[in-house]
Tab-separated table of C-alpha atoms and ligand atoms in Angstrom:
chain	number	residue	atom	x	y	z
A	1	UNK	CA	20.860	19.638	-28.191
A	2	UNK	CA	17.472	17.945	-29.377
A	3	UNK	CA	18.187	14.519	-29.588
A	4	UNK	CA	14.497	13.374	-31.198
A	5	UNK	CA	14.392	10.167	-33.607
A	6	UNK	CA	12.712	7.109	-34.107
A	7	UNK	CA	11.185	5.038	-30.910
A	8	UNK	CA	13.683	2.675	-29.632
A	9	UNK	CA	12.178	-0.273	-27.911
A	10	UNK	CA	14.793	-2.541	-26.669
A	11	UNK	CA	13.939	-5.969	-26.639
A	12	UNK	CA	10.640	-5.120	-24.753
A	13	UNK	CA	7.341	-7.044	-25.394
A	14	UNK	CA	4.483	-5.057	-26.362
A	15	UNK	CA	1.963	-4.170	-24.106
A	16	UNK	CA	-1.517	-4.390	-23.505
A	17	UNK	CA	-3.244	-1.511	-24.225
A	18	UNK	CA	-5.462	-1.792	-21.446
A	19	UNK	CA	-2.860	-2.016	-18.926
A	20	UNK	CA	-1.399	1.441	-18.791
A	21	UNK	CA	-3.207	4.186	-19.427
A	22	UNK	CA	-3.383	5.244	-22.966
A	23	UNK	CA	-1.450	8.377	-22.682
A	24	UNK	CA	1.952	8.036	-20.843
A	25	UNK	CA	5.194	9.861	-20.749
A	26	UNK	CA	7.869	7.916	-19.390
A	27	UNK	CA	10.701	10.863	-18.168
A	28	UNK	CA	13.689	11.642	-16.100
A	29	UNK	CA	15.032	14.035	-15.234
A	30	UNK	CA	19.168	15.472	-13.873
A	31	UNK	CA	19.042	18.173	-11.620
A	32	UNK	CA	21.762	20.193	-9.683
A	33	UNK	CA	20.514	18.961	-6.284
A	34	UNK	CA	17.540	17.549	-4.481
A	35	UNK	CA	15.507	20.279	-3.373
A	36	UNK	CA	12.665	21.355	-6.355
A	37	UNK	CA	12.689	24.793	-5.063
A	38	UNK	CA	16.611	25.440	-4.617
A	39	UNK	CA	17.921	23.125	-7.494
A	40	UNK	CA	17.605	23.329	-11.139
A	41	UNK	CA	16.514	21.070	-14.350
A	42	UNK	CA	20.153	20.483	-16.056
A	43	UNK	CA	18.404	17.155	-18.597
A	44	UNK	CA	15.496	16.087	-19.806
A	45	UNK	CA	14.678	13.150	-21.152
A	46	UNK	CA	11.020	11.456	-22.412
A	47	UNK	CA	9.489	8.510	-23.611
A	48	UNK	CA	5.844	9.503	-25.215
A	49	UNK	CA	3.655	6.340	-25.065
A	50	UNK	CA	0.360	5.916	-26.688
A	51	UNK	CA	-1.405	2.537	-25.652
A	52	UNK	CA	1.320	0.923	-25.053
A	53	UNK	CA	3.686	1.752	-27.292
A	54	UNK	CA	6.524	4.169	-27.551
A	55	UNK	CA	5.474	6.911	-29.953
A	56	UNK	CA	8.537	9.638	-29.642
A	57	UNK	CA	11.604	10.183	-27.903
A	58	UNK	CA	12.800	13.622	-26.925
A	59	UNK	CA	15.507	15.048	-24.464
A	60	UNK	CA	17.646	18.129	-23.807
A	61	UNK	CA	19.978	19.462	-22.008
A	62	UNK	CA	18.586	23.141	-19.742
A	63	UNK	CA	21.212	25.861	-18.950
A	64	UNK	CA	20.308	26.109	-15.139
A	65	UNK	CA	22.004	29.263	-14.697
A	66	UNK	CA	23.839	28.478	-11.625
A	67	UNK	CA	26.882	26.292	-11.689
A	68	UNK	CA	26.788	22.512	-11.222
A	69	UNK	CA	28.423	21.447	-8.269
A	70	UNK	CA	31.891	18.949	-9.083
A	71	UNK	CA	29.838	16.179	-8.016
A	72	UNK	CA	26.685	16.394	-10.024
A	73	UNK	CA	29.240	16.803	-12.803
A	74	UNK	CA	30.858	13.734	-12.185
A	75	UNK	CA	27.516	11.969	-11.518
A	76	UNK	CA	26.094	12.668	-14.412
A	77	UNK	CA	28.603	13.477	-16.658
A	78	UNK	CA	26.833	16.909	-17.212
A	79	UNK	CA	29.796	19.808	-16.906
A	80	UNK	CA	29.246	23.245	-16.891
A	81	UNK	CA	30.536	23.369	-20.244
A	82	UNK	CA	28.058	21.093	-21.653
A	83	UNK	CA	24.911	23.006	-20.675
A	84	UNK	CA	26.546	26.533	-21.539
A	85	UNK	CA	24.885	26.782	-24.875
A	86	UNK	CA	21.974	24.670	-23.573
A	87	UNK	CA	18.434	26.480	-23.960
A	88	UNK	CA	17.202	27.837	-20.552
A	89	UNK	CA	14.109	26.085	-19.095
A	90	UNK	CA	11.992	29.081	-20.112
A	91	UNK	CA	13.186	28.101	-23.749
A	92	UNK	CA	11.853	24.420	-23.945
A	93	UNK	CA	9.562	25.122	-21.224
A	94	UNK	CA	6.154	25.402	-23.078
A	95	UNK	CA	7.162	22.616	-26.080
A	96	UNK	CA	7.587	20.229	-22.923
A	97	UNK	CA	4.637	21.064	-20.939
A	98	UNK	CA	2.543	20.643	-24.196
A	99	UNK	CA	4.399	16.835	-24.150
A	100	UNK	CA	2.894	16.182	-20.863
A	101	UNK	CA	-0.021	17.952	-20.563
A	102	UNK	CA	-3.193	15.354	-20.130
A	103	UNK	CA	-0.704	12.264	-19.946
A	104	UNK	CA	0.143	10.321	-17.130
A	105	UNK	CA	3.763	11.078	-16.110
A	106	UNK	CA	5.665	7.594	-15.597
A	107	UNK	CA	8.980	7.848	-13.830
A	108	UNK	CA	11.473	6.119	-11.061
A	109	UNK	CA	10.710	7.861	-7.696
A	110	UNK	CA	8.058	9.804	-9.329
A	111	UNK	CA	7.489	12.524	-6.820
A	112	UNK	CA	10.902	13.723	-7.118
A	113	UNK	CA	10.776	14.386	-10.823
A	114	UNK	CA	6.839	15.781	-10.354
A	115	UNK	CA	8.144	18.116	-7.887
A	116	UNK	CA	10.882	19.510	-9.893
A	117	UNK	CA	8.551	20.124	-13.005
A	118	UNK	CA	5.728	21.426	-10.970
A	119	UNK	CA	8.350	24.192	-9.867
A	120	UNK	CA	9.922	24.884	-12.945
A	121	UNK	CA	6.891	25.454	-14.910
A	122	UNK	CA	5.166	27.278	-12.263
A	123	UNK	CA	7.955	29.563	-12.446
A	124	UNK	CA	6.853	30.280	-15.915
A	125	UNK	CA	3.081	30.544	-15.050
A	126	UNK	CA	1.965	26.668	-16.418
A	127	UNK	CA	-0.190	25.151	-13.566
A	128	UNK	CA	1.067	21.548	-13.910
A	129	UNK	CA	-1.029	18.845	-12.691
A	130	UNK	CA	-0.843	15.123	-14.162
A	131	UNK	CA	-1.232	11.727	-12.288
A	132	UNK	CA	2.160	10.023	-11.726
A	133	UNK	CA	3.098	6.422	-12.092
A	134	UNK	CA	6.038	5.734	-9.843
A	135	UNK	CA	7.972	2.485	-11.138
A	136	UNK	CA	9.427	2.619	-7.500
A	137	UNK	CA	6.124	1.929	-5.948
A	138	UNK	CA	5.433	-0.649	-8.972
A	139	UNK	CA	8.481	-2.161	-8.157
A	140	UNK	CA	7.511	-2.480	-4.357
A	141	UNK	CA	4.370	-4.029	-4.830
A	142	UNK	CA	5.382	-6.065	-7.952
A	143	UNK	CA	8.256	-7.540	-6.188
A	144	UNK	CA	7.583	-7.121	-2.931
A	145	UNK	CA	9.969	-9.855	-1.905
A	146	UNK	CA	12.708	-7.586	-3.127
A	147	UNK	CA	14.127	-5.023	-1.053
A	148	UNK	CA	16.195	-2.457	-2.968
A	149	UNK	CA	14.146	-1.170	-5.629
A	150	UNK	CA	16.409	1.959	-6.998
A	151	UNK	CA	17.167	1.880	-10.379
A	152	UNK	CA	20.571	0.063	-10.292
A	153	UNK	CA	18.813	-3.053	-7.927
A	154	UNK	CA	16.406	-3.083	-11.392
A	155	UNK	CA	18.716	-2.861	-13.705
A	156	UNK	CA	21.085	-6.121	-12.255
A	157	UNK	CA	17.622	-7.790	-11.028
A	158	UNK	CA	16.023	-7.356	-14.543
A	159	UNK	CA	18.894	-7.431	-17.058
A	160	UNK	CA	18.118	-3.986	-18.429
A	161	UNK	CA	20.295	-1.978	-20.817
A	162	UNK	CA	22.024	0.215	-18.596
A	163	UNK	CA	23.457	2.079	-21.428
A	164	UNK	CA	23.698	6.276	-20.741
A	165	UNK	CA	23.448	5.444	-16.909
A	166	UNK	CA	22.831	8.683	-14.844
A	167	UNK	CA	21.754	10.067	-18.189
A	168	UNK	CA	17.943	11.445	-18.797
A	169	UNK	CA	17.175	9.548	-21.734
A	170	UNK	CA	19.448	6.764	-20.895
A	171	UNK	CA	17.192	6.067	-17.630
A	172	UNK	CA	13.896	6.884	-19.065
A	173	UNK	CA	14.793	3.824	-21.506
A	174	UNK	CA	15.698	1.641	-18.822
A	175	UNK	CA	12.448	2.850	-16.578
A	176	UNK	CA	10.491	2.038	-19.812
A	177	UNK	CA	12.512	-1.356	-20.606
A	178	UNK	CA	11.237	-2.225	-16.419
A	179	UNK	CA	7.685	-1.522	-16.798
A	180	UNK	CA	7.395	-4.198	-19.997
A	181	UNK	CA	9.004	-6.295	-18.089
A	182	UNK	CA	7.119	-5.905	-14.983
A	183	UNK	CA	3.830	-6.164	-16.696
A	184	UNK	CA	4.604	-8.793	-18.597
A	185	UNK	CA	5.283	-11.116	-15.448
A	186	UNK	CA	2.273	-10.527	-14.220
A	187	UNK	CA	-1.483	-11.430	-14.986
A	188	UNK	CA	-3.039	-8.507	-16.039
A	189	UNK	CA	-5.608	-9.248	-12.449
A	190	UNK	CA	-2.539	-8.516	-10.834
A	191	UNK	CA	-1.138	-5.941	-12.335
A	192	UNK	CA	-4.978	-3.980	-12.473
A	193	UNK	CA	-5.573	-3.208	-9.171
A	194	UNK	CA	-1.713	-2.417	-8.249
A	195	UNK	CA	-2.054	0.569	-11.481
A	196	UNK	CA	-5.377	1.651	-10.006
A	197	UNK	CA	-3.692	2.209	-6.525
A	198	UNK	CA	-0.367	3.822	-7.546
A	199	UNK	CA	-2.825	6.184	-10.180
A	200	UNK	CA	-5.032	7.279	-7.645
A	201	UNK	CA	-4.654	10.585	-8.145
A	202	UNK	CA	-1.839	13.404	-8.507
A	203	UNK	CA	0.867	13.617	-5.995
A	204	UNK	CA	-0.011	16.915	-4.282
A	205	UNK	CA	-3.412	18.837	-3.791
A	206	UNK	CA	-3.838	20.772	-6.635
A	207	UNK	CA	-4.758	24.080	-5.030
A	208	UNK	CA	-1.921	24.026	-2.556
A	209	UNK	CA	1.195	25.826	-3.137
A	210	UNK	CA	4.107	23.216	-3.352
A	211	UNK	CA	6.165	25.682	-1.158
A	212	UNK	CA	3.831	24.811	2.005
A	213	UNK	CA	4.870	21.554	1.777
A	214	UNK	CA	8.391	22.139	1.352
A	215	UNK	CA	8.707	24.090	4.209
A	216	UNK	CA	7.436	20.991	6.503
A	217	UNK	CA	9.803	20.074	8.837
A	218	UNK	CA	10.495	16.761	10.386
A	219	UNK	CA	9.908	17.050	13.455
A	220	UNK	CA	6.871	16.581	15.752
A	221	UNK	CA	3.801	19.291	16.071
A	222	UNK	CA	0.148	19.624	14.982
A	223	UNK	CA	-0.317	20.415	11.280
A	224	UNK	CA	-3.849	22.169	9.752
A	225	UNK	CA	-5.760	22.268	6.288
A	226	UNK	CA	-7.276	25.004	5.139
A	227	UNK	CA	-9.658	25.098	2.616
A	228	UNK	CA	-11.793	27.726	0.403
A	229	UNK	CA	-12.532	31.360	2.465
A	230	UNK	CA	-10.398	29.679	5.430
A	231	UNK	CA	-12.418	26.905	6.726
A	232	UNK	CA	-10.431	24.540	8.667
A	233	UNK	CA	-10.601	20.984	7.299
A	234	UNK	CA	-8.472	19.074	9.202
A	235	UNK	CA	-6.303	19.179	12.306
A	236	UNK	CA	-3.904	16.192	12.660
A	237	UNK	CA	-0.562	15.544	14.625
A	238	UNK	CA	2.345	13.554	14.081
A	239	UNK	CA	5.844	12.818	15.651
A	240	UNK	CA	7.193	13.444	11.862
A	241	UNK	CA	5.080	16.022	10.234
A	242	UNK	CA	6.423	16.252	6.983
A	243	UNK	CA	6.049	12.565	6.976
A	244	UNK	CA	2.637	11.869	7.906
A	245	UNK	CA	1.184	15.607	5.854
A	246	UNK	CA	2.752	13.785	2.172
A	247	UNK	CA	1.379	10.181	3.701
A	248	UNK	CA	-2.356	12.308	2.787
A	249	UNK	CA	-1.338	12.811	-0.371
A	250	UNK	CA	0.640	9.876	-1.952
A	251	UNK	CA	-0.489	7.885	-4.142
A	252	UNK	CA	-1.345	4.700	-1.858
A	253	UNK	CA	-3.480	5.941	-0.321
A	254	UNK	CA	-6.496	5.583	-1.819
A	255	UNK	CA	-8.648	6.278	1.075
A	256	UNK	CA	-11.689	8.382	0.125
A	257	UNK	CA	-11.596	11.319	3.048
A	258	UNK	CA	-7.741	11.872	1.948
A	259	UNK	CA	-8.954	12.563	-1.685
A	260	UNK	CA	-11.314	14.754	-0.842
A	261	UNK	CA	-9.337	16.905	1.256
A	262	UNK	CA	-6.695	16.897	-1.243
A	263	UNK	CA	-9.174	18.480	-3.702
A	264	UNK	CA	-10.457	20.890	-0.811
A	265	UNK	CA	-7.221	22.464	0.441
A	266	UNK	CA	-5.866	25.403	-0.257
A	267	UNK	CA	-3.554	26.359	2.432
A	268	UNK	CA	-1.473	24.919	5.214
A	269	UNK	CA	-0.391	25.533	8.676
A	270	UNK	CA	1.827	23.498	11.301
A	271	UNK	CA	3.149	24.431	14.790
A	272	UNK	CA	5.961	22.625	15.923
A	273	UNK	CA	5.883	20.951	19.415
A	274	UNK	CA	8.513	19.591	21.660
A	275	UNK	CA	7.140	15.975	21.254
A	276	UNK	CA	4.320	13.904	20.716
A	277	UNK	CA	2.107	14.548	24.080
A	278	UNK	CA	2.328	18.199	23.264
A	279	UNK	CA	1.178	17.796	19.819
A	280	UNK	CA	-1.906	15.243	20.777
A	281	UNK	CA	-2.874	17.877	23.293
A	282	UNK	CA	-2.644	21.024	21.145
A	283	UNK	CA	-4.650	18.738	18.297
A	284	UNK	CA	-7.462	18.006	20.735
A	285	UNK	CA	-7.817	21.763	21.660
A	286	UNK	CA	-7.567	22.649	18.310
A	287	UNK	CA	-9.863	20.273	17.207
A	288	UNK	CA	-12.296	21.350	19.536
A	289	UNK	CA	-11.614	25.818	18.849
A	290	UNK	CA	-11.907	24.972	15.202
A	291	UNK	CA	-14.304	22.026	14.710
A	292	UNK	CA	-12.567	21.117	11.342
A	293	UNK	CA	-15.420	19.214	8.769
A	294	UNK	CA	-13.532	16.674	8.468
A	295	UNK	CA	-12.050	15.658	11.831
A	296	UNK	CA	-14.437	13.295	13.624
A	297	UNK	CA	-12.762	11.473	16.350
A	298	UNK	CA	-11.993	14.233	18.505
A	299	UNK	CA	-15.162	16.106	18.385
A	300	UNK	CA	-17.344	15.797	20.991
A	301	UNK	CA	-20.760	15.767	19.664
A	302	UNK	CA	-22.642	14.160	22.942
A	303	UNK	CA	-22.117	14.040	26.225
A	304	UNK	CA	-20.750	11.124	27.903
A	305	UNK	CA	-22.382	9.214	30.548
A	306	UNK	CA	-21.173	7.130	33.549
A	307	UNK	CA	-22.254	4.959	36.238
A	308	UNK	CA	-22.706	6.015	39.679
A	309	UNK	CA	-23.408	3.615	42.909
A	310	UNK	CA	-25.862	5.419	45.065
A	311	UNK	CA	-23.504	6.462	48.171
A	312	UNK	CA	-25.757	4.900	50.678
A	313	UNK	CA	-24.041	1.757	51.767
A	314	UNK	CA	-27.899	0.040	52.229
A	315	UNK	CA	-28.804	0.417	48.524
A	316	UNK	CA	-27.905	-1.223	45.142
A	317	UNK	CA	-29.376	1.146	42.966
A	318	UNK	CA	-27.447	3.445	39.932
A	319	UNK	CA	-27.586	6.302	38.588
A	320	UNK	CA	-26.561	7.169	34.789
A	321	UNK	CA	-25.336	10.410	35.485
A	322	UNK	CA	-23.794	13.244	32.333
A	323	UNK	CA	-20.005	13.281	32.603
A	324	UNK	CA	-20.375	17.260	33.033
A	325	UNK	CA	-22.174	16.792	36.537
A	326	UNK	CA	-18.854	14.819	37.995
A	327	UNK	CA	-15.722	16.433	39.794
A	328	UNK	CA	-12.290	15.087	39.199
A	329	UNK	CA	-12.354	13.736	42.904
A	330	UNK	CA	-15.445	11.644	42.474
A	331	UNK	CA	-13.783	9.793	39.860
A	332	UNK	CA	-12.980	6.957	42.058
A	333	UNK	CA	-16.787	6.245	42.712
A	334	UNK	CA	-17.898	6.412	38.989
A	335	UNK	CA	-18.069	3.873	36.381
A	336	UNK	CA	-17.813	3.195	32.453
A	337	UNK	CA	-18.116	6.181	29.800
A	338	UNK	CA	-20.815	5.920	27.336
A	339	UNK	CA	-21.817	7.756	24.429
A	340	UNK	CA	-25.500	8.072	25.711
A	341	UNK	CA	-27.534	6.433	28.736
A	342	UNK	CA	-29.401	3.692	26.613
A	343	UNK	CA	-25.323	2.684	25.885
A	344	UNK	CA	-25.102	2.692	30.134
A	345	UNK	CA	-28.549	0.371	30.320
A	346	UNK	CA	-27.477	-1.830	27.967
A	347	UNK	CA	-23.955	-2.594	29.756
A	348	UNK	CA	-25.626	-2.626	33.236
A	349	UNK	CA	-28.519	-5.116	31.815
A	350	UNK	CA	-25.218	-7.408	30.684
A	351	UNK	CA	-23.773	-6.844	33.941
A	352	UNK	CA	-26.825	-7.894	35.820
A	353	UNK	CA	-27.149	-11.058	33.230
A	354	UNK	CA	-23.932	-12.073	33.776
A	355	UNK	CA	-23.784	-12.130	37.355
A	356	UNK	CA	-27.290	-12.617	38.257
A	357	UNK	CA	-27.976	-9.312	39.961
A	358	UNK	CA	-31.085	-7.763	40.007
A	359	UNK	CA	-32.642	-5.069	37.904
A	360	UNK	CA	-35.044	-3.888	40.123
A	361	UNK	CA	-32.611	-3.347	43.044
A	362	UNK	CA	-30.360	-1.593	40.177
A	363	UNK	CA	-33.257	0.800	39.560
A	364	UNK	CA	-33.698	-0.978	36.160
A	365	UNK	CA	-37.121	-2.519	36.663
A	366	UNK	CA	-40.077	-1.059	37.841
A	367	UNK	CA	-43.304	-2.861	39.581
A	368	UNK	CA	-44.160	-4.903	42.385
A	369	UNK	CA	-42.829	-8.207	43.952
A	370	UNK	CA	-40.415	-10.539	42.134
A	371	UNK	CA	-38.123	-9.179	39.297
A	372	UNK	CA	-38.528	-10.821	35.951
A	373	UNK	CA	-34.901	-12.117	36.387
A	374	UNK	CA	-36.222	-14.277	39.700
A	375	UNK	CA	-38.677	-16.162	37.310
A	376	UNK	CA	-36.277	-17.456	35.199
A	377	UNK	CA	-34.205	-18.048	38.203
A	378	UNK	CA	-31.798	-15.465	37.073
A	379	UNK	CA	-31.806	-12.995	40.231
A	380	UNK	CA	-30.765	-14.750	43.636
A	381	UNK	CA	-34.185	-12.730	44.817
A	382	UNK	CA	-32.691	-9.404	46.179
A	383	UNK	CA	-35.746	-8.239	45.457
A	384	UNK	CA	-37.863	-10.331	47.579
A	385	UNK	CA	-35.441	-9.990	50.274
A	386	UNK	CA	-34.141	-13.626	49.863
A	387	UNK	CA	-30.478	-12.139	49.084
A	388	UNK	CA	-28.995	-9.880	51.815
A	389	UNK	CA	-29.160	-5.673	50.600
A	390	UNK	CA	-25.029	-5.813	51.499
A	391	UNK	CA	-24.761	-8.836	49.859
A	392	UNK	CA	-26.030	-7.873	46.869
A	393	UNK	CA	-24.392	-4.484	46.551
A	394	UNK	CA	-21.039	-6.137	47.422
A	395	UNK	CA	-21.485	-8.426	44.473
A	396	UNK	CA	-22.634	-5.122	42.261
A	397	UNK	CA	-19.603	-3.442	43.264
A	398	UNK	CA	-17.225	-6.609	42.243
A	399	UNK	CA	-18.914	-6.592	38.861
A	400	UNK	CA	-18.765	-3.050	38.150
A	401	UNK	CA	-14.957	-2.400	39.008
A	402	UNK	CA	-14.037	-3.907	35.820
A	403	UNK	CA	-15.713	-0.453	34.193
A	404	UNK	CA	-13.864	1.900	36.639
A	405	UNK	CA	-12.070	4.987	35.673
A	406	UNK	CA	-8.685	5.454	36.800
A	407	UNK	CA	-7.627	7.409	39.528
A	408	UNK	CA	-4.639	10.267	39.497
A	409	UNK	CA	-1.285	8.341	40.211
A	410	UNK	CA	0.530	11.167	41.487
A	411	UNK	CA	-0.344	13.207	44.724
A	412	UNK	CA	-0.700	16.552	43.060
A	413	UNK	CA	0.139	18.698	40.309
A	414	UNK	CA	2.838	17.364	38.183
A	415	UNK	CA	4.073	18.152	34.967
A	416	UNK	CA	5.913	15.978	32.237
A	417	UNK	CA	8.683	16.955	30.111
A	418	UNK	CA	9.313	17.071	26.453
A	419	UNK	CA	12.334	17.566	24.851
A	420	UNK	CA	12.332	17.544	21.357
A	421	UNK	CA	15.780	16.457	18.857
A	422	UNK	CA	16.284	20.179	18.189
A	423	UNK	CA	16.336	20.997	21.728
A	424	UNK	CA	12.673	22.330	22.083
A	425	UNK	CA	11.426	22.022	25.619
A	426	UNK	CA	8.273	22.147	27.254
A	427	UNK	CA	6.520	21.208	30.578
A	428	UNK	CA	2.589	19.958	30.473
A	429	UNK	CA	1.576	20.737	33.473
A	430	UNK	CA	-1.627	17.947	34.984
A	431	UNK	CA	-3.829	17.400	37.668
A	432	UNK	CA	-6.375	15.124	38.199
A	433	UNK	CA	-6.195	14.038	34.365
A	434	UNK	CA	-6.442	18.074	33.758
A	435	UNK	CA	-4.616	19.759	31.263
A	436	UNK	CA	-3.639	22.633	33.337
A	437	UNK	CA	-1.595	24.209	30.128
A	438	UNK	CA	2.178	24.088	28.671
A	439	UNK	CA	4.821	26.191	29.496
A	440	UNK	CA	8.018	26.526	27.406
A	441	UNK	CA	10.092	28.393	30.578
A	442	UNK	CA	9.633	29.154	34.006
A	443	UNK	CA	7.628	32.358	33.468
A	444	UNK	CA	4.515	30.587	31.750
A	445	UNK	CA	5.324	27.284	34.130
A	446	UNK	CA	4.399	30.099	37.084
A	447	UNK	CA	1.594	31.673	34.990
A	448	UNK	CA	-0.239	28.409	34.779
A	449	UNK	CA	0.260	27.124	38.363
A	450	UNK	CA	-0.739	30.906	39.961
A	451	UNK	CA	-4.154	30.397	37.461
A	452	UNK	CA	-4.768	26.646	38.396
A	453	UNK	CA	-6.965	27.531	41.489
A	454	UNK	CA	-9.852	27.460	40.425
A	455	UNK	CA	-11.920	23.488	40.630
A	456	UNK	CA	-11.013	21.220	37.976
A	457	UNK	CA	-13.644	19.310	35.357
A	458	UNK	CA	-13.028	16.388	33.961
A	459	UNK	CA	-11.305	16.436	30.706
A	460	UNK	CA	-11.922	13.879	28.865
A	461	UNK	CA	-9.035	14.174	26.174
A	462	UNK	CA	-6.717	15.262	28.880
A	463	UNK	CA	-7.692	11.868	30.619
A	464	UNK	CA	-7.090	9.778	27.352
A	465	UNK	CA	-4.585	11.083	25.980
A	466	UNK	CA	-2.363	11.118	29.448
A	467	UNK	CA	-3.493	7.519	30.395
A	468	UNK	CA	-2.389	6.415	26.857
A	469	UNK	CA	1.089	8.317	27.305
A	470	UNK	CA	1.672	7.162	30.564
A	471	UNK	CA	1.301	3.198	29.314
A	472	UNK	CA	3.241	4.202	26.391
A	473	UNK	CA	6.491	5.887	27.920
A	474	UNK	CA	6.036	3.136	30.561
A	475	UNK	CA	9.503	3.344	32.151
A	476	UNK	CA	10.818	6.511	30.345
A	477	UNK	CA	8.878	9.854	32.437
A	478	UNK	CA	10.074	12.752	32.715
A	479	UNK	CA	8.373	14.146	35.304
A	480	UNK	CA	9.231	17.885	36.490
A	481	UNK	CA	8.591	18.460	40.326
A	482	UNK	CA	6.472	21.633	40.922
A	483	UNK	CA	7.635	23.318	44.132
A	484	UNK	CA	4.720	25.365	45.822
A	485	UNK	CA	2.134	23.159	44.754
A	486	UNK	CA	0.671	19.857	46.446
A	487	UNK	CA	4.225	17.925	46.568
A	488	UNK	CA	4.618	16.652	42.790
A	489	UNK	CA	6.138	13.042	44.216
A	490	UNK	CA	4.514	9.991	42.495
A	491	UNK	CA	2.505	7.893	44.155
A	492	UNK	CA	3.742	5.202	42.017
A	493	UNK	CA	7.165	5.416	41.993
A	494	UNK	CA	8.157	2.207	40.243
A	495	UNK	CA	6.595	1.934	36.743
A	496	UNK	CA	4.320	-1.170	37.328
A	497	UNK	CA	2.632	0.730	39.603
A	498	UNK	CA	1.664	3.204	36.984
A	499	UNK	CA	1.104	1.082	34.279
A	500	UNK	CA	-1.886	-0.590	36.541
A	501	UNK	CA	-2.957	2.436	37.123
A	502	UNK	CA	-3.669	3.127	33.370
A	503	UNK	CA	-4.604	-0.411	32.024
A	504	UNK	CA	-8.023	-1.198	30.684
A	505	UNK	CA	-8.789	2.597	29.265
A	506	UNK	CA	-12.117	3.357	27.666
A	507	UNK	CA	-12.000	2.732	23.929
A	508	UNK	CA	-14.642	5.631	23.039
B	601	LIG	ZN1	-34.511	-9.444	41.300
């Protein structure tokens, strides 16, 4: 069963030791299927590499203790009869673990082999965590001009010796041959950053049970990472939870934040939603409730400020107000969204300079007589009465219109319906950009509408999320008429009007 012998390195040029990590194992597994939690290993093949040279080859069939399907038997040539007398994984596990420990795992589509090893070792009580070097990624990065990077494509493209295809040791030899050729065909300075990127870190967070990642659906929703003592670390959303969560840990992300996260995560939670809008709204709410350590984007650290033109039409004074003092119905009369009064002042000064407006009339400059800009011939003399106040005010209004917040494009409360591919439905109820709630059924919808009588505060998250959503969903909105409330009729029945209403969003 064991096929251990002298190293064979078919025609590969010697590798400079500096290109690869000093200790690596090229490995391939044959398995009863594709799920690391449900399927089992039926064959292991590996080549141990030291300083760029093969020092040992080893392979073993494994009795999976479950039947091998005719498909797999045909694909691999490994039948139930063949493994009947093979050792169980329990019997080879410790030896295998010692061969892999402390070495970089090189494999084609390494995530697959890594997942199986991690699970099989965990059953034996071994905690397997090593860096991986995925040759599929290596091929993609070094040969980006090609679309196919499967082992068969590599065999064809690089003329690899394809004996014993789909047997573990056969595939291992081919994989190693590919590594040697790929590295030989590229300058060390090209290869070094590619290897550094792929080797960035281990495939999965060391403290997170792999089954938690295994359980993630490819559906829209929100995911939550928790650290030690159940500290909330990060809340994120995606239309595909599984892909998004894995992307945090894939070797090709070298982002510092993801690396730190990966070390800290102990637990993972997810909540499926009916669609993207639901995920965005839930994410915003959970970030506010939990204040996760790594979420900066949605966390409100400071008050936002806006500009308001004095209501008295004879005046051109501008007030800088905190957004919390603004009622949603007044949105039509306010401008901008600024992170500080200072930022608001800066914007005003720029507008004044660009449009030859008077800072003194606007209330940003004190003192008697002409304003400073007048002396530079930049003010048209509103401060001295040379420009009529009404004209100055009108010009100021025009200049401010670029900073105007969007008005609510509907006649009252409306619901936006979302449906997921799996049949999950939800209605998100909004009024004046304010998210009143999300209903899964009629009763919940009635509850939301009943409880929404108190005056609304301005909801910046709702505003930003919904504005972007309306723009993105342009032409594909599913608006639910909400009977009993103000007629939920679209003011902007045609999508062009909605688009205009949601253009030019605040970017903060
Ligand atoms: Zn002036």
